Amino acid sequence: MDYRRTYIRDLFDLPPGNPATAYGWVKTRRDSKGVSFVQIADGSCFKDLQVVIEAGTIPEETLKRITTGASVRFDGDIVESPGEGQETEFKAHSVEVYGEADPAHYPLQKKGASFEFLREIAHLRARGNTFGAVFRVRSRCAYAIHKFFIDRGFHNIHTPIITASDCEGAGAMFAVTTLLDAQGHGPEAKAALRAMEFSEDFFGKPAYLTVSGQLDAETLALGMTNVYTFGPTFRAENSGTSRHLAEFWMIEPEMAFCSLEGNMNLAEEFLKEVIQDLLDNCSADLEFFNQRIEPDLLSTLHHVVNSGFERMTYTEAVDRLAKSGEPFEFPVFWGSDLQSEHERWLTEIDVGRPVILTDYPKDIKAFYMRQNEDGKTVRAMDVLAPRIGEIIGGSQREERYDVLEKRIVEMGLPLEAYWWYLDLRRFGSVPHSGFGLGFERMLMYVTGMKNIRDVIPFHRTPGSAEF
Ligand code: 4AD
Ligand code: MG
């Protein structure tokens, strides 16, 4: 058997009279007088194929094995359909059942199973309508993102997954060590961990899973002008929210000779073009999300593509929030970090479309952001989206050696660890900017799915590393 070159989606285009073969997994079987109908899917498109089996074509014994979840191959013909709503149908001559799925045990039988339950059987959920659609959109979205950047002359680079530097300074990193192997996993391991000598560890110093590829991306941008990364990132934030994962994918473009304005323009163009690509290429899947998951999805996506994002400073946003009269759970004052309730009020109630907030207080942002003349704020930008809140975080970078060095020290970071990052400001420094898009937040936005665990095949969250 070769890999599949034709899929169920191709069969819908075949004219009547064509012999055809269909491979897939059974969704349902329905028997009525003289004929059986079997719905099968192979994940290639939203639509199932309906296979018509006339009585006597397939032995009764074989027919019984064709139950929900079984894997099958049907050989038959495309014929004109007497039914309404479709021009052709698939008439089976023979079947091969590759693998049965015992109806007494197959967990994915009922329609309308909750997303919580489906998370527990994440190894099977891609066979259902919703998750087939989610992962097709995920695939197309990744392609559209690469296409967007490659079309504009950006170079795709790969940055390390294991790193010794904490880019965001949030201290939410997973350690990478081989010392534990030497100590075993018994009760003595904890004591040994405390006494750990990092000089004896694999890398000779503490190492972590990266929270962002940005710092490395900056080094390549300052030589290749426009680059981007698209890779996994890790955060040990112990927050069980519906918008945070411990392992998520991030797209990080970095542009030399580019100001914050250029950065904002790119971010806006980027989101619009990727959404337009999905509207053009995933229409059946998005139609399903619009019907079943988020009623205003399609109108919202069209609206976003066709309207300018609002831009305002953090200071103005805080002002509007303070004057809103809304009973927020978290108070808003200048210097406070915005919570998702604030971000949602700004985008959903106040403005009604995505908002780019700029010039945040320097004390709530990372060390690398360019400081403004006021001494209080930095050239940060967050893109906030209705329903999601923060979808992109970025900034113009501090390109002045002295200012950056001072800020690293002020924030209590180990200066020696950033020698190479500082070198970029010693030799041929330029104004430069970049941002990071959380891939799963983007997918929540375009599918309307409410929980970030449902837009990644296998989620990693506190207490959860199954599959
Ligand atoms: O705002 P963040 O922390 O920015 C950075 O990491 C910068 N180094 C990016 C850059 O300038 N190159 O993260 C960027 C985006 C957020 O806006 C959010 O969409 C997503 O990453 N994100 C998460 N997504 C899922 N789970 C989490 N725990 C996330 N934390 C951030
Ligand atoms: Mg952020």
Coordinates of C-alpha atoms and ligand atoms in Angstrom, one line a residue:
M1 CA 0.0 0.0 0.0
D2 CA 1.3 3.4 -0.9
Y3 CA 0.4 6.6 1.0
R4 CA -3.0 8.0 0.1
R5 CA -2.9 10.3 -2.9
T6 CA -6.6 10.6 -3.3
Y7 CA -8.8 11.5 -0.4
I8 CA -12.5 11.5 0.4
R9 CA -12.6 15.2 -0.5
D10 CA -11.5 14.3 -4.1
L11 CA -14.4 11.9 -4.5
F12 CA -17.0 14.6 -4.4
D13 CA -15.5 16.1 -7.6
L14 CA -15.7 12.8 -9.6
P15 CA -18.5 12.6 -12.2
P16 CA -20.9 9.6 -12.2
G17 CA -19.6 6.5 -13.8
N18 CA -16.2 6.6 -12.2
P19 CA -14.9 3.6 -10.3
A20 CA -13.5 4.8 -6.9
T21 CA -11.9 3.6 -3.7
A22 CA -12.5 5.2 -0.3
Y23 CA -10.4 4.7 2.8
G24 CA -11.5 6.0 6.2
W25 CA -13.0 5.5 9.6
V26 CA -16.7 4.7 10.1
K27 CA -18.8 7.5 11.7
T28 CA -22.1 5.7 11.6
R29 CA -24.0 2.8 9.9
R30 CA -27.7 2.9 9.3
D31 CA -29.6 -0.1 7.9
S32 CA -33.0 0.2 6.3
K33 CA -34.9 -2.1 4.0
G34 CA -32.7 -3.5 1.2
V35 CA -29.9 -1.0 1.8
S36 CA -27.3 0.2 4.3
F37 CA -25.8 3.6 4.6
V38 CA -22.3 4.1 6.0
Q39 CA -20.8 7.5 6.7
I40 CA -17.0 7.5 6.6
A41 CA -14.4 10.2 7.0
D42 CA -10.6 10.4 6.5
G43 CA -10.0 13.8 7.9
S44 CA -9.3 15.3 4.5
C45 CA -12.3 17.6 4.6
F46 CA -15.3 18.5 6.8
K47 CA -17.8 16.4 4.8
D48 CA -18.3 12.7 5.4
L49 CA -18.7 10.3 2.5
Q50 CA -22.0 8.5 2.4
V51 CA -21.5 4.9 1.1
V52 CA -24.5 3.1 -0.1
I53 CA -24.5 -0.7 0.2
E54 CA -27.3 -2.6 -1.5
A55 CA -28.5 -5.7 0.1
G56 CA -26.7 -8.8 -1.1
T57 CA -23.5 -6.9 -2.2
I58 CA -21.6 -7.5 1.1
P59 CA -22.0 -10.6 3.2
E60 CA -24.2 -10.0 6.3
E61 CA -21.3 -11.1 8.6
T62 CA -19.0 -8.5 7.1
L63 CA -21.6 -5.8 7.4
K64 CA -21.9 -6.4 11.1
R65 CA -18.2 -5.6 11.6
I66 CA -18.7 -2.1 10.0
T67 CA -19.4 -0.3 13.3
T68 CA -18.6 3.2 14.5
G69 CA -14.8 3.6 14.7
A70 CA -13.9 0.7 12.5
S71 CA -11.3 1.4 9.7
V72 CA -12.4 0.4 6.2
R73 CA -11.7 0.5 2.5
F74 CA -14.7 0.5 0.1
D75 CA -14.4 -0.2 -3.6
G76 CA -17.2 0.9 -5.7
D77 CA -18.6 3.5 -8.2
I78 CA -19.6 7.1 -8.2
V79 CA -23.2 7.1 -9.3
E80 CA -25.9 9.7 -9.8
S81 CA -27.7 10.3 -6.6
P82 CA -31.5 10.1 -6.5
G83 CA -31.5 12.0 -3.2
E84 CA -31.7 15.7 -2.9
G85 CA -28.8 18.0 -1.9
Q86 CA -26.0 16.0 -3.6
E87 CA -25.4 15.1 -7.2
T88 CA -23.4 11.9 -6.7
E89 CA -23.1 9.2 -4.2
F90 CA -20.7 6.3 -3.6
K91 CA -22.1 2.8 -4.3
A92 CA -20.0 0.1 -2.8
H93 CA -19.2 -3.3 -4.4
S94 CA -16.9 -4.6 -1.8
V95 CA -15.3 -3.7 1.5
E96 CA -12.2 -4.6 3.5
V97 CA -12.4 -4.0 7.3
Y98 CA -8.9 -3.3 8.5
G99 CA -9.6 -2.9 12.2
E100 CA -12.8 -3.4 14.1
A101 CA -13.9 -1.1 17.0
D102 CA -15.9 -3.0 19.5
P103 CA -19.1 -1.0 20.2
A104 CA -19.1 -2.1 23.8
H105 CA -15.7 -0.3 24.4
Y106 CA -15.2 2.3 21.6
P107 CA -15.3 5.6 23.6
L108 CA -16.1 8.0 20.7
Q109 CA -19.7 6.9 19.9
K110 CA -22.1 9.4 21.2
K111 CA -22.7 12.7 19.4
G112 CA -22.4 15.7 21.6
A113 CA -19.7 14.5 24.0
S114 CA -18.4 17.4 26.1
F115 CA -15.0 18.9 25.2
E116 CA -13.8 18.0 28.7
F117 CA -14.5 14.3 28.1
L118 CA -12.9 14.5 24.6
R119 CA -9.7 15.9 26.2
E120 CA -9.5 12.6 28.1
I121 CA -9.5 10.7 24.9
A122 CA -7.4 13.2 22.9
H123 CA -5.8 10.3 21.1
L124 CA -9.2 9.6 19.4
R125 CA -10.8 13.0 19.2
A126 CA -9.3 14.0 15.8
R127 CA -11.8 11.5 14.3
G128 CA -14.8 13.7 15.2
N129 CA -16.1 16.8 13.4
T130 CA -14.9 19.5 15.7
F131 CA -11.3 18.3 16.2
G132 CA -10.9 17.4 12.6
A133 CA -11.8 20.9 11.8
V134 CA -9.6 22.4 14.5
F135 CA -6.5 20.5 13.3
R136 CA -7.1 21.2 9.6
V137 CA -7.4 25.0 10.4
R138 CA -4.2 24.6 12.6
S139 CA -2.3 23.1 9.7
R140 CA -3.5 25.7 7.1
C141 CA -2.8 28.5 9.6
A142 CA 0.8 27.4 10.0
Y143 CA 1.2 27.3 6.3
A144 CA -0.4 30.8 5.8
I145 CA 2.0 32.2 8.4
H146 CA 5.1 30.8 6.7
K147 CA 3.8 32.0 3.4
F148 CA 3.2 35.5 4.7
F149 CA 6.8 35.9 5.9
I150 CA 8.5 34.1 3.1
D151 CA 6.6 36.2 0.5
R152 CA 8.0 39.3 2.2
G153 CA 11.6 38.2 2.1
F154 CA 11.9 37.1 5.8
H155 CA 14.2 34.2 6.5
N156 CA 12.9 31.3 8.7
I157 CA 15.4 30.6 11.4
H158 CA 15.5 28.0 14.2
T159 CA 16.4 29.1 17.7
P160 CA 17.4 26.8 20.5
I161 CA 14.9 25.0 22.7
I162 CA 17.4 24.6 25.5
T163 CA 18.7 27.9 26.7
A164 CA 20.5 29.5 29.7
S165 CA 18.8 32.9 29.4
D166 CA 15.4 33.9 30.7
C167 CA 14.2 36.2 27.9
E168 CA 11.0 37.5 29.5
G169 CA 12.4 37.6 33.1
A170 CA 9.2 36.2 34.5
G171 CA 11.1 33.3 36.1
A172 CA 8.6 30.7 34.9
M173 CA 11.1 28.3 33.4
F174 CA 11.4 24.5 33.3
A175 CA 14.9 23.3 34.3
V176 CA 16.7 20.9 32.0
T177 CA 19.2 18.6 33.9
T178 CA 20.8 15.2 33.9
L179 CA 21.8 15.4 37.6
L180 CA 18.6 13.7 38.5
D181 CA 19.5 10.7 36.5
A182 CA 22.6 10.3 38.6
Q183 CA 20.5 10.6 41.7
G184 CA 17.7 8.3 40.8
H185 CA 14.1 9.2 41.6
G186 CA 13.8 7.9 45.2
P187 CA 13.3 10.1 48.3
E188 CA 16.9 11.0 48.4
A189 CA 16.5 12.8 45.0
K190 CA 15.0 15.9 46.6
A191 CA 17.9 16.4 49.0
A192 CA 20.3 15.8 46.2
L193 CA 18.5 18.4 44.1
R194 CA 18.9 21.0 46.7
A195 CA 22.7 20.4 46.9
M196 CA 23.0 20.3 43.2
E197 CA 26.2 21.7 41.7
F198 CA 25.4 23.1 38.3
S199 CA 29.0 22.9 37.3
E200 CA 28.6 19.2 37.3
D201 CA 25.5 19.3 35.2
F202 CA 25.2 18.5 31.5
F203 CA 25.7 22.1 30.3
G204 CA 28.0 23.2 33.2
K205 CA 25.4 25.8 34.2
P206 CA 21.6 26.0 34.8
A207 CA 19.7 25.3 31.6
Y208 CA 16.0 25.7 30.8
L209 CA 13.4 25.1 28.2
T210 CA 13.1 28.4 26.3
V211 CA 10.3 30.8 27.0
S212 CA 10.9 32.7 23.7
G213 CA 13.3 32.6 20.8
Q214 CA 13.5 36.3 20.6
L215 CA 17.0 37.0 21.9
D216 CA 18.6 34.6 19.5
A217 CA 16.3 35.9 16.7
E218 CA 17.7 39.4 17.3
T219 CA 21.2 38.2 16.7
L220 CA 20.2 36.8 13.2
A221 CA 18.1 39.9 12.4
L222 CA 21.2 42.0 13.0
G223 CA 22.8 40.4 10.0
M224 CA 20.0 39.1 7.9
T225 CA 17.6 42.0 8.4
N226 CA 14.2 40.3 8.5
V227 CA 13.9 36.8 10.2
Y228 CA 11.2 34.9 12.0
T229 CA 11.0 31.8 14.2
F230 CA 8.1 29.4 14.6
G231 CA 8.7 27.0 17.4
P232 CA 7.6 25.6 20.7
T233 CA 8.1 27.6 23.9
F234 CA 7.6 26.7 27.5
R235 CA 6.3 28.5 30.6
A236 CA 6.0 27.0 34.0
E237 CA 3.2 29.5 35.0
N238 CA 1.0 27.7 37.4
S239 CA -2.2 29.2 36.1
G240 CA -4.9 26.8 35.1
T241 CA -6.7 29.4 32.9
S242 CA -8.4 28.7 29.6
R243 CA -5.8 30.8 27.8
H244 CA -2.5 29.4 29.1
L245 CA -0.5 26.4 28.2
A246 CA 2.8 25.2 29.6
E247 CA 3.9 24.3 26.1
F248 CA 2.8 26.5 23.3
W249 CA 4.0 27.5 19.8
M250 CA 5.1 31.0 19.1
I251 CA 5.8 32.9 15.9
E252 CA 8.4 35.6 16.4
P253 CA 9.5 38.0 13.6
E254 CA 12.4 40.3 14.2
M255 CA 13.2 43.2 11.9
A256 CA 16.4 45.3 11.8
F257 CA 16.0 49.0 10.8
C258 CA 12.4 49.0 12.0
S259 CA 10.6 51.2 14.6
L260 CA 7.6 50.4 16.7
E261 CA 5.3 51.9 14.1
G262 CA 6.7 49.5 11.5
N263 CA 6.3 46.7 14.0
M264 CA 2.6 47.6 14.5
N265 CA 2.0 47.9 10.8
L266 CA 3.5 44.4 10.2
A267 CA 1.5 42.9 13.1
E268 CA -1.8 44.3 11.7
E269 CA -1.0 43.2 8.1
F270 CA 0.0 39.8 9.3
L271 CA -3.1 39.0 11.3
K272 CA -5.4 40.3 8.5
E273 CA -3.6 38.3 5.7
V274 CA -3.6 35.1 7.7
I275 CA -7.2 35.4 8.6
Q276 CA -8.1 36.1 4.9
D277 CA -6.1 33.0 3.9
L278 CA -8.2 30.9 6.3
L279 CA -11.5 32.5 5.1
D280 CA -10.4 31.5 1.5
N281 CA -9.1 28.1 2.2
C282 CA -11.0 26.7 5.2
S283 CA -14.5 27.8 4.5
A284 CA -16.3 24.6 5.3
D285 CA -14.5 24.3 8.7
L286 CA -15.1 27.9 9.6
E287 CA -18.7 27.6 8.6
F288 CA -19.0 24.8 11.0
F289 CA -17.4 26.8 13.8
N290 CA -19.7 29.6 13.0
Q291 CA -22.8 27.4 13.3
R292 CA -21.8 25.3 16.3
I293 CA -19.2 27.1 18.3
E294 CA -19.3 30.9 18.0
P295 CA -22.3 32.5 16.3
D296 CA -20.6 35.7 15.2
L297 CA -17.3 34.1 14.1
L298 CA -17.5 34.7 10.3
S299 CA -18.9 38.3 10.6
T300 CA -16.2 39.1 13.2
L301 CA -13.4 37.7 11.0
H302 CA -14.6 39.6 7.9
H303 CA -14.9 42.7 10.0
V304 CA -11.3 42.3 11.3
V305 CA -9.9 41.9 7.8
N306 CA -11.6 45.0 6.6
S307 CA -11.2 47.5 9.5
G308 CA -8.1 49.2 10.9
F309 CA -7.0 48.2 14.4
E310 CA -7.4 50.9 17.0
R311 CA -4.1 52.2 18.4
M312 CA -3.7 53.8 21.8
T313 CA -1.2 54.2 24.6
Y314 CA -1.4 52.3 27.8
T315 CA -1.9 55.6 29.6
E316 CA -5.0 56.4 27.6
A317 CA -6.3 52.8 28.0
V318 CA -6.0 53.1 31.8
D319 CA -7.8 56.4 31.7
R320 CA -10.7 54.9 29.7
L321 CA -10.9 51.9 32.0
A322 CA -10.9 54.1 35.1
K323 CA -13.7 56.2 33.6
S324 CA -15.7 53.2 32.3
G325 CA -17.7 52.7 35.5
E326 CA -17.4 48.9 35.1
P327 CA -17.2 46.9 38.3
F328 CA -13.9 45.1 37.5
E329 CA -12.6 42.4 39.8
F330 CA -9.0 43.8 39.6
P331 CA -8.5 47.6 40.1
V332 CA -7.0 49.6 37.3
F333 CA -4.4 52.3 38.1
W334 CA -1.4 53.6 36.2
G335 CA 1.4 51.1 36.6
S336 CA -0.8 48.0 37.0
D337 CA -0.7 45.1 34.6
L338 CA -3.9 44.8 32.6
Q339 CA -6.0 41.7 33.3
S340 CA -8.0 39.9 30.7
E341 CA -11.2 41.5 31.9
H342 CA -9.7 44.9 31.1
E343 CA -8.4 43.8 27.8
R344 CA -11.8 42.3 26.9
W345 CA -13.6 45.5 27.9
L346 CA -11.4 47.6 25.7
T347 CA -11.7 45.4 22.7
E348 CA -15.3 44.2 23.0
I349 CA -17.1 47.1 24.6
D350 CA -15.1 50.2 24.1
V351 CA -13.7 49.8 20.6
G352 CA -15.3 46.7 19.1
R353 CA -12.3 45.4 17.2
P354 CA -8.6 44.6 17.9
V355 CA -6.6 47.2 19.7
I356 CA -2.9 47.8 19.8
L357 CA -1.8 49.2 23.1
T358 CA 1.7 50.9 23.3
D359 CA 4.1 52.5 25.7
Y360 CA 3.6 50.5 28.8
P361 CA 5.2 51.3 32.2
K362 CA 8.7 49.9 32.1
D363 CA 8.3 48.1 35.4
I364 CA 5.8 45.6 34.0
K365 CA 7.7 44.8 30.9
A366 CA 10.9 42.9 30.0
F367 CA 14.4 44.4 30.2
Y368 CA 15.0 44.5 26.4
M369 CA 12.3 47.1 25.5
R370 CA 13.4 50.5 24.3
Q371 CA 13.0 53.2 26.9
N372 CA 11.0 56.4 26.1
E373 CA 12.3 59.9 26.9
D374 CA 9.8 60.1 29.9
G375 CA 11.9 57.6 31.8
K376 CA 8.8 55.8 32.9
T377 CA 7.5 53.9 29.8
V378 CA 8.9 51.7 27.1
R379 CA 8.2 51.1 23.4
A380 CA 6.0 48.0 24.0
M381 CA 3.0 47.0 22.0
D382 CA 0.4 44.4 22.8
V383 CA -2.2 43.5 20.3
L384 CA -5.5 42.7 22.0
A385 CA -8.3 40.8 20.4
P386 CA -12.0 40.5 21.3
R387 CA -12.7 37.3 23.2
I388 CA -9.0 36.5 23.6
G389 CA -7.3 39.5 25.1
E390 CA -3.6 39.6 24.4
I391 CA -2.8 37.7 21.2
I392 CA 0.6 39.4 20.3
G393 CA 3.2 40.9 22.5
G394 CA 6.1 42.9 21.1
S395 CA 8.3 46.0 21.2
Q396 CA 11.0 48.1 19.7
R397 CA 14.2 46.8 21.3
E398 CA 16.7 48.9 23.3
E399 CA 19.6 49.4 20.9
R400 CA 21.7 51.7 23.0
Y401 CA 24.4 49.9 24.8
D402 CA 24.6 52.0 28.0
V403 CA 20.9 52.2 28.5
L404 CA 20.5 48.4 28.1
E405 CA 23.4 47.6 30.4
K406 CA 22.0 49.8 33.1
R407 CA 18.5 48.3 32.8
I408 CA 19.9 44.7 33.1
V409 CA 21.7 45.6 36.3
E410 CA 18.7 47.6 37.6
M411 CA 16.5 44.6 37.1
G412 CA 18.9 42.3 39.0
L413 CA 19.7 40.1 36.0
P414 CA 23.1 38.5 35.7
L415 CA 25.0 40.9 33.3
E416 CA 27.6 38.2 32.4
A417 CA 24.9 36.0 30.9
Y418 CA 24.0 38.7 28.4
W419 CA 27.5 39.4 27.0
W420 CA 26.6 38.3 23.5
Y421 CA 23.3 40.2 23.6
L422 CA 25.1 43.3 24.6
D423 CA 27.7 42.8 21.9
L424 CA 25.0 43.4 19.3
R425 CA 24.8 46.9 20.7
R426 CA 28.6 47.3 20.7
F427 CA 29.1 46.3 17.0
G428 CA 26.8 47.7 14.4
S429 CA 23.7 48.3 16.5
V430 CA 20.5 49.4 14.7
P431 CA 17.0 50.3 15.8
H432 CA 15.1 47.1 15.6
S433 CA 11.7 45.6 16.6
G434 CA 9.8 42.4 16.7
F435 CA 6.8 40.6 18.2
G436 CA 5.5 37.2 19.3
L437 CA 2.2 35.7 18.3
G438 CA 0.8 32.9 20.4
F439 CA -0.2 30.4 17.8
E440 CA -2.8 28.7 20.0
R441 CA -4.3 32.1 21.0
M442 CA -4.6 32.9 17.2
L443 CA -6.3 29.5 16.7
M444 CA -8.8 30.3 19.5
Y445 CA -9.5 33.5 17.7
V446 CA -10.2 32.1 14.3
T447 CA -12.1 29.0 15.4
G448 CA -14.0 30.4 18.3
M449 CA -12.9 27.5 20.6
K450 CA -13.1 28.7 24.2
N451 CA -10.4 26.6 25.8
I452 CA -6.8 26.7 24.6
R453 CA -6.5 23.0 25.4
D454 CA -8.8 22.3 22.5
V455 CA -6.7 23.9 19.8
I456 CA -3.5 21.9 20.3
P457 CA -3.5 18.1 19.8
F458 CA -2.1 17.2 23.2
H459 CA -2.1 19.9 25.8
R460 CA 0.6 20.5 28.5
T461 CA -0.9 22.2 31.6
P462 CA -0.3 22.0 35.3
G463 CA -0.8 18.3 36.3
S464 CA -1.4 17.2 32.7
A465 CA 1.1 15.5 30.5
E466 CA -0.9 12.6 29.1
F467 CA -0.3 11.3 25.6
Ligands
4AD1 O1 4.0 38.6 25.5 P1 5.0 37.5 25.4 O2 5.5 36.9 26.7 O3 6.2 38.0 24.5 C1 7.4 37.3 24.3 O4 7.6 36.2 24.6 C2 8.3 38.1 23.4 N1 9.6 37.6 23.5 C3 7.8 38.2 22.0 C4 8.7 39.0 21.1 O5 8.7 40.2 21.2 N2 9.4 38.3 20.2 O6 4.4 36.2 24.6 C5 4.0 36.4 23.2 C6 2.6 35.8 23.0 C7 1.5 36.4 23.9 O7 1.0 37.6 23.3 C8 0.5 35.3 23.9 O8 -0.3 35.3 22.7 C9 1.3 34.0 23.8 O9 2.6 34.4 23.4 N3 1.5 33.4 25.2 C10 0.9 32.3 25.5 N4 0.1 31.4 24.8 C11 -0.3 30.3 25.5 N5 0.1 30.0 26.8 C12 0.9 30.8 27.5 N6 1.3 30.5 28.7 C13 1.3 32.0 26.9 N7 2.1 33.0 27.3 C14 2.2 33.9 26.2
MG2 MG 3.0 39.6 26.9

